[in-house]
Coordinates of C-alpha atoms and ligand atoms in Angstrom, one line a residue:
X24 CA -14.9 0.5 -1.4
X25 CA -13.2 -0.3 2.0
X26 CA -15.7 -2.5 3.1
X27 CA -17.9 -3.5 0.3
X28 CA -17.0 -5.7 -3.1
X29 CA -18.7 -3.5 -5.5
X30 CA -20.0 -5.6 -8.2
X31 CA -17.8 -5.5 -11.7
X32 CA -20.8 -3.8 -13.6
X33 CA -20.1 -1.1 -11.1
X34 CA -16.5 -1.0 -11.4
X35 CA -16.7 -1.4 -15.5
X36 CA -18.9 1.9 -15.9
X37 CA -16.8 3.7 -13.3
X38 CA -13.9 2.5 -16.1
X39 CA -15.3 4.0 -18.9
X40 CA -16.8 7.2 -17.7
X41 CA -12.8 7.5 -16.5
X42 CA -12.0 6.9 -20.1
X43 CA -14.5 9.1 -21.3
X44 CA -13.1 11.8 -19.7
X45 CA -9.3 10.9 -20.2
X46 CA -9.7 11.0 -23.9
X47 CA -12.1 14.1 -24.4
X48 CA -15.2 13.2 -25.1
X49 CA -18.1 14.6 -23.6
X50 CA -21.6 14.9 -24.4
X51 CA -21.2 18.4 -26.3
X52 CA -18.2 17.3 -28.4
X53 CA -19.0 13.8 -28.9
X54 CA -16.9 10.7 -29.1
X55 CA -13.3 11.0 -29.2
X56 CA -10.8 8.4 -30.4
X57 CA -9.8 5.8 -27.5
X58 CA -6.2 5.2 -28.5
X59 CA -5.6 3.1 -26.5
X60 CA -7.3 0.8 -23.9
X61 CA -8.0 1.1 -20.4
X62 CA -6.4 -2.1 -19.3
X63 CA -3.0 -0.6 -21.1
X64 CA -3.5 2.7 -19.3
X65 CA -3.8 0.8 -15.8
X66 CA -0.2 -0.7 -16.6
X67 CA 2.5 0.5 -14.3
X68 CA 4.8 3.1 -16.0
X69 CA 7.5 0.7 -16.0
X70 CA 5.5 -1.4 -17.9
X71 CA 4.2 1.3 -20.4
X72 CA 1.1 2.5 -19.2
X73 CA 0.2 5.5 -17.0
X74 CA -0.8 3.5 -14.0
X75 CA -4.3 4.6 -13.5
X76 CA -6.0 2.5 -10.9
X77 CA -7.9 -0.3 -11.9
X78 CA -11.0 -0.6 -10.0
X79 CA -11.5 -4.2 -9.2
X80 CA -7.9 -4.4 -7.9
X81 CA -7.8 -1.4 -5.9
X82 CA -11.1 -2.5 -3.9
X83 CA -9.8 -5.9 -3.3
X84 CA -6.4 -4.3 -2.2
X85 CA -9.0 -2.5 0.2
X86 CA -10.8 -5.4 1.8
X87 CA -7.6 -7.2 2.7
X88 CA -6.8 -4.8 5.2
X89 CA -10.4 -5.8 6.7
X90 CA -9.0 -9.5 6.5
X91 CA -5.6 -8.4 8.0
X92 CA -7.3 -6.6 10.6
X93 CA -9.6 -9.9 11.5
X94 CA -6.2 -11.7 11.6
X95 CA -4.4 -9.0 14.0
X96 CA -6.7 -7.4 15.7
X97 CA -8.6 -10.4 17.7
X98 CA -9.9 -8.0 20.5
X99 CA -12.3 -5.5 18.3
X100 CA -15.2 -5.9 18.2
X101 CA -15.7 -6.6 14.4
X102 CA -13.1 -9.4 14.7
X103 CA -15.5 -11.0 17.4
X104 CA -18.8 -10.3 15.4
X105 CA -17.4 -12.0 12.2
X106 CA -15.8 -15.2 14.3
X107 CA -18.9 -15.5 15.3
X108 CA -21.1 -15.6 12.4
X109 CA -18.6 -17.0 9.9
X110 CA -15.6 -18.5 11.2
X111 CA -16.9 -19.9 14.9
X112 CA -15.1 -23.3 15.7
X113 CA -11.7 -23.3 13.7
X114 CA -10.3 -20.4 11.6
X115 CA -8.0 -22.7 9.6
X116 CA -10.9 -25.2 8.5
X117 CA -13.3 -22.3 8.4
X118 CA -11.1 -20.1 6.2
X119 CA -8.9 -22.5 3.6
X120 CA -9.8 -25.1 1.1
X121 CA -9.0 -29.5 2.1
X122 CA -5.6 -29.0 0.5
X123 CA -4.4 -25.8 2.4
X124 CA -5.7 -26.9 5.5
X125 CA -3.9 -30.1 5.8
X126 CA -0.5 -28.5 4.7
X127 CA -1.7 -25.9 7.4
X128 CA -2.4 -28.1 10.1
X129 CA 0.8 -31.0 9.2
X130 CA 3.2 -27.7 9.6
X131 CA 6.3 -29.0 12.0
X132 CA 5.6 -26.2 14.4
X133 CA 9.4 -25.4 16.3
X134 CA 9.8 -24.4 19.7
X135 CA 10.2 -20.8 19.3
X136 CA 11.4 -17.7 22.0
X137 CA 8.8 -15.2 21.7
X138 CA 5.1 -15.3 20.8
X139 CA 4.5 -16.4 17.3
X140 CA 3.0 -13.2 15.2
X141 CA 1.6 -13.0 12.0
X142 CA 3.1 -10.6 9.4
X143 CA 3.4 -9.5 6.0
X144 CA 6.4 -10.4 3.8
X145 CA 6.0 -8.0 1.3
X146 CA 6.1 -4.6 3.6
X147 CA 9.5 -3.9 5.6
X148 CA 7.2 -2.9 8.5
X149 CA 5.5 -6.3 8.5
X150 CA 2.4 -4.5 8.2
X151 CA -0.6 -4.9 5.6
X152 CA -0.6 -2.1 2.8
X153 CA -3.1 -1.1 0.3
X154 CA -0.5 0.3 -1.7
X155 CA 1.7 -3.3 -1.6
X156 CA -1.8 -5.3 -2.0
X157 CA -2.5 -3.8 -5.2
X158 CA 1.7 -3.7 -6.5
X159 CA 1.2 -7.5 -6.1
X160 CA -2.2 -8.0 -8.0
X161 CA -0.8 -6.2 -10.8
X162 CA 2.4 -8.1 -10.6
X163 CA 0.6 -11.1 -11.4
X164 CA -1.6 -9.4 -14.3
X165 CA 1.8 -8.9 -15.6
X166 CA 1.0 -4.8 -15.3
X167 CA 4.0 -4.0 -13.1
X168 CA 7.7 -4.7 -13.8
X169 CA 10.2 -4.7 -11.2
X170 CA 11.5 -1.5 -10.1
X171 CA 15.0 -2.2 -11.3
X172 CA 13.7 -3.5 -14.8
X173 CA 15.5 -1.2 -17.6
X174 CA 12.7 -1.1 -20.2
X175 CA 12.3 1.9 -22.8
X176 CA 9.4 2.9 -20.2
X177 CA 11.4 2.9 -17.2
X178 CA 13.9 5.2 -19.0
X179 CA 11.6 7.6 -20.2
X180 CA 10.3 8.1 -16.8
X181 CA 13.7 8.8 -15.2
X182 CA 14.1 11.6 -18.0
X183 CA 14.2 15.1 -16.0
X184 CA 12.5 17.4 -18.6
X185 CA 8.8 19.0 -18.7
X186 CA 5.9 16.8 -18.0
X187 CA 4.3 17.4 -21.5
X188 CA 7.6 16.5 -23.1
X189 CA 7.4 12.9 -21.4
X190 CA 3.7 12.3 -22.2
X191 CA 5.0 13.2 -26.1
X192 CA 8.0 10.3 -25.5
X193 CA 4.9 8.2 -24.2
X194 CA 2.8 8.9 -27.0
X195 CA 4.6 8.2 -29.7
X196 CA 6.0 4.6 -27.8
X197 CA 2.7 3.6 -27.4
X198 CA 1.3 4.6 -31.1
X199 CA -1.2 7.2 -29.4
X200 CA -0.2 10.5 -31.5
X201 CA -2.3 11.2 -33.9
X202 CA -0.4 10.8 -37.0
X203 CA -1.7 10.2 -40.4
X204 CA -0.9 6.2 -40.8
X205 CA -2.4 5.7 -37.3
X206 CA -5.5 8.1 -38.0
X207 CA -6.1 5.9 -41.1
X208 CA -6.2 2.5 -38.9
X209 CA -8.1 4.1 -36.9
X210 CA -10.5 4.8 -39.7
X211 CA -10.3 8.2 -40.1
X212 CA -10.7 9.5 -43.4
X213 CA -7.4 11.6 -44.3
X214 CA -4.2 11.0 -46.7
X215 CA -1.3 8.9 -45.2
X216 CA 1.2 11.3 -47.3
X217 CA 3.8 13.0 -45.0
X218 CA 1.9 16.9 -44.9
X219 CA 5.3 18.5 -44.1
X220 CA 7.4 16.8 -46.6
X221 CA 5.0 15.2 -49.7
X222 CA 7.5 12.7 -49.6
X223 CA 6.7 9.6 -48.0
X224 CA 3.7 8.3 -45.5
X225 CA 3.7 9.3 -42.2
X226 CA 4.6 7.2 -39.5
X227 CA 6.0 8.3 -36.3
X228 CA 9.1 7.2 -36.6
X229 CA 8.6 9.5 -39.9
X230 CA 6.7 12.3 -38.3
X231 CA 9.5 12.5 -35.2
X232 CA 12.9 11.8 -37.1
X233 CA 13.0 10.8 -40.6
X234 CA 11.2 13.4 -41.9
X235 CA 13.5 16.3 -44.1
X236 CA 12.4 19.0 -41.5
X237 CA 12.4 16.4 -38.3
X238 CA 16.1 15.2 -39.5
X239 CA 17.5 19.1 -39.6
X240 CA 16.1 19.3 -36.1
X241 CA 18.2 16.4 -35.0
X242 CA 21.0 17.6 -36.6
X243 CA 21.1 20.8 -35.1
X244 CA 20.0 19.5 -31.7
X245 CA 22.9 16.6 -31.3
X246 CA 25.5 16.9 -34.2
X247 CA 27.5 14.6 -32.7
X248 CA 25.5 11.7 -32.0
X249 CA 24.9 9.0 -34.6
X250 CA 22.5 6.6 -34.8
X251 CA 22.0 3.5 -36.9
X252 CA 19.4 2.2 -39.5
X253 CA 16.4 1.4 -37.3
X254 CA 12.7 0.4 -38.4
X255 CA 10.7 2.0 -34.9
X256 CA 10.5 5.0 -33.2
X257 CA 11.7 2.8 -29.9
X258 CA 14.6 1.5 -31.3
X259 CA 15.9 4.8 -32.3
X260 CA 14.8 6.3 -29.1
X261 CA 16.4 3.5 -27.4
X262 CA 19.8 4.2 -29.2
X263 CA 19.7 8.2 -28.9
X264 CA 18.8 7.4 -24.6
X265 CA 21.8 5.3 -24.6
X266 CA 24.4 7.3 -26.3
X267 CA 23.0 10.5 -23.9
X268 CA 24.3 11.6 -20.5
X269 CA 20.9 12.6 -18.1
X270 CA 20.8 16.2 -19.3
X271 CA 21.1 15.3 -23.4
X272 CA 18.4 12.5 -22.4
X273 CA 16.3 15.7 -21.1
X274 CA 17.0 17.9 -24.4
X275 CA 16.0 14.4 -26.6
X276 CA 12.7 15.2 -24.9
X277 CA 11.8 18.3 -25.3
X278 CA 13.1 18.3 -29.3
X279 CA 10.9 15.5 -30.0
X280 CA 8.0 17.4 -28.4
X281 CA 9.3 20.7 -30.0
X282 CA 9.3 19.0 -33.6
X283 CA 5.8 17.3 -32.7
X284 CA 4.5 20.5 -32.4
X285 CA 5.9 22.6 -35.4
X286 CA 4.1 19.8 -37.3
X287 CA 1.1 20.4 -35.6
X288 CA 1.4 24.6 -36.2
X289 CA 2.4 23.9 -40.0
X290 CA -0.9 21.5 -40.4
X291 CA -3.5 23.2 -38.1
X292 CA -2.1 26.9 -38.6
X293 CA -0.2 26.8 -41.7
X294 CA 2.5 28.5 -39.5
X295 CA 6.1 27.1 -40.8
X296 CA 9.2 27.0 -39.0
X297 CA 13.1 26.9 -39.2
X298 CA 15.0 23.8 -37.8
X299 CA 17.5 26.3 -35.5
X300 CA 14.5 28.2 -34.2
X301 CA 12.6 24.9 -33.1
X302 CA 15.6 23.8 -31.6
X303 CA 16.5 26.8 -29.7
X304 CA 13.3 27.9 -28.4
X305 CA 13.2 23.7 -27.4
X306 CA 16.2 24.4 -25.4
X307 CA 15.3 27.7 -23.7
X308 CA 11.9 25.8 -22.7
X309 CA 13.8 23.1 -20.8
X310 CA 16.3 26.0 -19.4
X311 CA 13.6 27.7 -18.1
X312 CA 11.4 24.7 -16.8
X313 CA 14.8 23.3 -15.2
X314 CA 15.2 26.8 -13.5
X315 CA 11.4 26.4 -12.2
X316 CA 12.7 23.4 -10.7
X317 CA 15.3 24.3 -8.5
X318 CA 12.8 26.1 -5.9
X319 CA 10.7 23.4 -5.4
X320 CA 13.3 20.8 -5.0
X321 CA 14.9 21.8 -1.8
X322 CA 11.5 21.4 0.0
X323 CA 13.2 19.6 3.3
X324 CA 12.4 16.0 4.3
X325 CA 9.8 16.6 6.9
X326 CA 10.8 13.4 9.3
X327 CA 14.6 14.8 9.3
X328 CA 15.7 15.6 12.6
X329 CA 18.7 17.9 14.2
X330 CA 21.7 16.9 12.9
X331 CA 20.2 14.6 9.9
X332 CA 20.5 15.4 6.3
X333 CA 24.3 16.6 5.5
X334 CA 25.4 16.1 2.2
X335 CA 28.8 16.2 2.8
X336 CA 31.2 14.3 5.7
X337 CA 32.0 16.5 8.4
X338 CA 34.8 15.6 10.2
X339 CA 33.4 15.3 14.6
X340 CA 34.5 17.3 17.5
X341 CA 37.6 16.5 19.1
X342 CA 37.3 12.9 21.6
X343 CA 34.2 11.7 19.4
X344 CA 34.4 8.9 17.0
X345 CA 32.5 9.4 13.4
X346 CA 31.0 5.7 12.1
X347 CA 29.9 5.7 8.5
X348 CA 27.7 2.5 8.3
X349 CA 25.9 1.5 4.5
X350 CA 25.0 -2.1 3.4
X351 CA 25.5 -3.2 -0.9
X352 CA 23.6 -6.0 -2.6
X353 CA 25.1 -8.5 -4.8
X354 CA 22.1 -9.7 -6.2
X355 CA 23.7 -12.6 -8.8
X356 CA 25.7 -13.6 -5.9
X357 CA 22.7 -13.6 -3.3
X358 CA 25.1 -12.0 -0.9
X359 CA 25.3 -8.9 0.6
X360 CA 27.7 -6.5 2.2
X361 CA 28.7 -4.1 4.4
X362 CA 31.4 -1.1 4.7
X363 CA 31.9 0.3 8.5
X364 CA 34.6 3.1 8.6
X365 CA 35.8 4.8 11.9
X366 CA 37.6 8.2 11.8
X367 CA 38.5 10.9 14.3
X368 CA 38.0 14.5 15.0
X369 CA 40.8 15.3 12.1
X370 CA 39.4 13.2 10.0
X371 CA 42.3 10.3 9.8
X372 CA 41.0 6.7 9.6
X373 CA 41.0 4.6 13.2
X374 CA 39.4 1.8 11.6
X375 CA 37.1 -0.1 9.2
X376 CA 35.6 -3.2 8.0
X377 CA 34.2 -4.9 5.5
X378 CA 31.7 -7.9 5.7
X379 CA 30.0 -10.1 3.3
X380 CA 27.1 -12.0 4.3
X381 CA 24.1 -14.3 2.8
X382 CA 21.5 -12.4 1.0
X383 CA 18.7 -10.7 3.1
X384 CA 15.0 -10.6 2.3
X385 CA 15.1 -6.9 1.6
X386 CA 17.4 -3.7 0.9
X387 CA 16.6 -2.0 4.0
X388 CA 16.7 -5.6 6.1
X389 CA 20.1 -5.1 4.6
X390 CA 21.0 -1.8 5.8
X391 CA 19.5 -2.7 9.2
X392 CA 21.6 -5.8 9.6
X393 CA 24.7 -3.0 8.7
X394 CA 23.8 -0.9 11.6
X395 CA 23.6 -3.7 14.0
X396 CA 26.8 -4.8 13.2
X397 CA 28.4 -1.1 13.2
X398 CA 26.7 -1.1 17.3
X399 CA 28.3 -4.1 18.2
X400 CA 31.5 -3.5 16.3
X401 CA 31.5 0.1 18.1
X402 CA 30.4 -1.6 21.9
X403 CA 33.5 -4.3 20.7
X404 CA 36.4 -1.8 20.2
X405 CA 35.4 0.4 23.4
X406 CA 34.5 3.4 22.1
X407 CA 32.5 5.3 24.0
X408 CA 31.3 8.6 22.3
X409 CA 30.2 8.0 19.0
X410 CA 28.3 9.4 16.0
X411 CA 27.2 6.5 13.8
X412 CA 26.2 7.4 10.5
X413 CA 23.8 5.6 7.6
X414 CA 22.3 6.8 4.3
X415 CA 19.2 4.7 5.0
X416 CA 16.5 6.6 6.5
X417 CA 14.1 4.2 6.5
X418 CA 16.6 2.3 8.6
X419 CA 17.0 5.4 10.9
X420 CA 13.3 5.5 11.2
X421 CA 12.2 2.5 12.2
X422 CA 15.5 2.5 14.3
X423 CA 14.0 5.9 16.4
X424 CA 10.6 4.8 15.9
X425 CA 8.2 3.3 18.9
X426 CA 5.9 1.8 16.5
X427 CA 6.3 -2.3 17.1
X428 CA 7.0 -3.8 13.7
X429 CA 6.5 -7.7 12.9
X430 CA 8.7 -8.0 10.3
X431 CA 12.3 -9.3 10.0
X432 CA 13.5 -6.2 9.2
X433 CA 11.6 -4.8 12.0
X434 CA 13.2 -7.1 14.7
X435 CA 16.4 -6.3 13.7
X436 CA 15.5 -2.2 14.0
X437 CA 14.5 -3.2 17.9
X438 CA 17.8 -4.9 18.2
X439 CA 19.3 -2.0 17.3
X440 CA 17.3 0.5 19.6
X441 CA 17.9 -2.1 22.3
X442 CA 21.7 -1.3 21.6
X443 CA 21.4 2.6 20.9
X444 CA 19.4 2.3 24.2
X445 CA 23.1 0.6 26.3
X446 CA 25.5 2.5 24.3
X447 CA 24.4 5.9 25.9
X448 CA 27.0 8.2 24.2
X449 CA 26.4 6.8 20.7
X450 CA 23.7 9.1 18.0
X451 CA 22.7 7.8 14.9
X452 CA 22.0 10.1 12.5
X453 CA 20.7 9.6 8.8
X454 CA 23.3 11.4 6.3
X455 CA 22.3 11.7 2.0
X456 CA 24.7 8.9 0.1
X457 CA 27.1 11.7 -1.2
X458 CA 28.3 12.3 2.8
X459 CA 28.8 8.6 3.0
X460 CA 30.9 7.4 -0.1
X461 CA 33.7 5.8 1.5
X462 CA 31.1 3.3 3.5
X463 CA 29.3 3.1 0.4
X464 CA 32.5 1.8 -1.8
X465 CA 33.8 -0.5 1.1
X466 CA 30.4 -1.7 1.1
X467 CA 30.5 -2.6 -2.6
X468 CA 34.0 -3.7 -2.8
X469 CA 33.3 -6.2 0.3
X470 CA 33.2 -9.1 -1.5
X471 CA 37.0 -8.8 -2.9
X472 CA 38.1 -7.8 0.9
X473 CA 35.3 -9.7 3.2
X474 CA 36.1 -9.7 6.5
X475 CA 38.9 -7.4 6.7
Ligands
LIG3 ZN1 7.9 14.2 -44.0

């Protein structure tokens, strides 16, 4: 798939013999009920699918990086076959169409320090991506959201509770439980009558919250939270997620998966259960599966080094200067800022600053402009040992890193290593955002005190 198109018949059956297997079916129990489509479970979670790879997309995401190699790497010797044989007397005529190539080739070229490189906009490192290739082909399918969008989706995924308990969330959202109304559309022969009350048909919204037993649940589960008339499953979901803190959002989970599957053991098993019990046992699940959690969590970042990592400011040894460094973006305003805050071995404030700047292409060209400026504000005021701190550590990576990056953001990492480099007595270490709250508010209050 990394060198070769594979042709879409290929890539189809590949597809379905995926969603074959996804939803069940198999040559001993038949066809199963494809709830919904494949293109919807390619979708980025954000955007509500599961983000399976689709097939076509990933290989062209592949064969760019044979392209970016042709374009970057001029001296192997694949680059010099393919010149040869299909690009020999002009890349620019030889690659675009009439239109590109003129805009190409009328380009006001400026004198420029430095040799001209070629590099990619969408990676920090300037550097082709697979991953990035495909983000952006999916982008334009309309499968991916941004990663700040707020949907119902991105929500659900934030939610800390049990896997299963999300997929349930996901489930009912996308109409892929297998309720009575939706059996019925999906012309399966069974009632549409609620089989745990009589009452009423059974919709999800029904199944999950209306329903007499599904309502006690609810009741017991959040006494205090009240929610409006609403006509979906999403809208009430929507309303319970917002009137939640993170750890009720987690309980909303597993109650809907708990009272998902007391349906289930009253229809399949006959096995009926009390509201209370369905809640508790909910809630002693998520207990448990949070306490499960706690052990795998502190895995350490591998690419930490000595002295990275705290979580909390620690004041420096006596005659060196501690320099908290972090960057905010005021995205409306298409500015950014920064907060730079000195302090001593006890702690007390020497200095800071604030600064508020044009927008940046990127977060971390952001942060990396930050830490420049905290290097020259530190060579500036004289000080000679110094322990500059950031909560970017993609910043302090490419800042210690070797590895020759084409990007904007890149550049402005050598600048920095070219400083770090003068400045013998100053470290930069990489500290977690809770060591570094009082750069992190200057930062985000610099454009009321810019320049300060
Ligand atoms: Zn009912």
């Amino acid at each position: 798939m990394s060198v070769f198109l594979l042709p879409l018949d290929i890539s189809k059956d590949i597809e379905r013999s995926l969603a074959k297997y996804w939803w069940g079916s198999s040559q001993s129990i038949g066809k199963k009920i494809h709830w919904i489509s494949w293109d919807r479970l390619c979708k980025h979670k954000s955007a509500g699918g599961l983000g399976f790879r689709d097939f076509r997309d990933f290989n062209l995401a592949m064969l760019g990086k044979q392209a970016w190699r042709f374009l970057t790497k001029l001296e192997s010797l694949s680059t010099k076959v393919y010149k040869a044989r299909y690009f020999v007397d002009d890349v620019v005529r030889d690659i675009f169409n009439e239109r590109d190539q003129s805009c190409i080739l009328n380009t006001h070229i400026i004198e420029s320090i430095g040799e001209d490189s070629m590099y990619r906009r969408l990676e920090s490192s300037g550097v082709y991506s697979i991953r990035s290739a495909y983000k952006l082909l999916q982008l334009q399918k309309n499968r991916w959201r941004g990663d700040d969008v707020d949907s119902i989706w991105a929500k659900i995924w934030k939610i800390k509770a049990p896997p299963k308990s999300i997929n349930i969330l996901w489930r009912a959202l996308s109409c892929c439980l297998p309720y009575n109304l939706q059996l019925q559309q999906k012309h399966v022969q069974v009632s549409v009558v609620c089989p745990v009350c009589s009452e009423e048909n059974e919709s999800i919204l029904h199944a999950l919250v209306e329903c007499s037993f599904a309502a006690q649940c609810w009741r017991h589960a959040f006494p205090q939270v009240q929610v409006g008339v609403v006509g979906y499953f999403s809208e009430w979901l929507d309303q319970m997620l917002s009137r939640c803190n993170q750890g009720d959002r987690a309980k909303i989970a597993v109650v809907c998966w708990a009272v998902w599957k007391a349906c289930n053991d009253l229809v399949w098993n006959q096995k009926s259960s009390q509201a209370y019990k369905v809640v508790e046992s909910a809630e002693e699940y998520l207990k448990q599966w949070k306490l499960a959690q706690i052990n795998s969590n502190i895995a350490p970042v591998s690419s930490l080094l000595e002295g990275d990592g705290a979580s909390s400011w620690v004041k420096p040894q006596i005659d060196i200067i501690k320099v908290s460094v972090d960057a905010a973006i005021f995205k409306d305003r298409e500015e950014f800022g920064f907060g730079l805050v000195a302090r001593d071995h006890l702690g007390g404030l020497i200095k800071a600053k604030s600064v508020l700047r044009k927008w940046v292409s990127s977060p971390e060209t952001a942060e990396a402009m930050a830490v420049k400026e905290a290097l020259s504000w530190i060579k500036q005021e004289g000080w000679s040992q110094v322990e500059l701190e950031s909560d970017s550590l993609v910043t302090v990576q490419a800042i210690r890193s070797s590895m020759v990056m084409r990007s904007a953001f890149g550049r402005i990492a050598e600048e920095c290593r070219h400083s770090l480099r003068q400045l013998i007595k100053v470290s930069l270490n990489f500290v977690r955002r809770s060591a570094n709250m009082v750069a992190h508010k200057l930062a985000r209050a610099s454009y009321l005190y810019s320049d300060q």
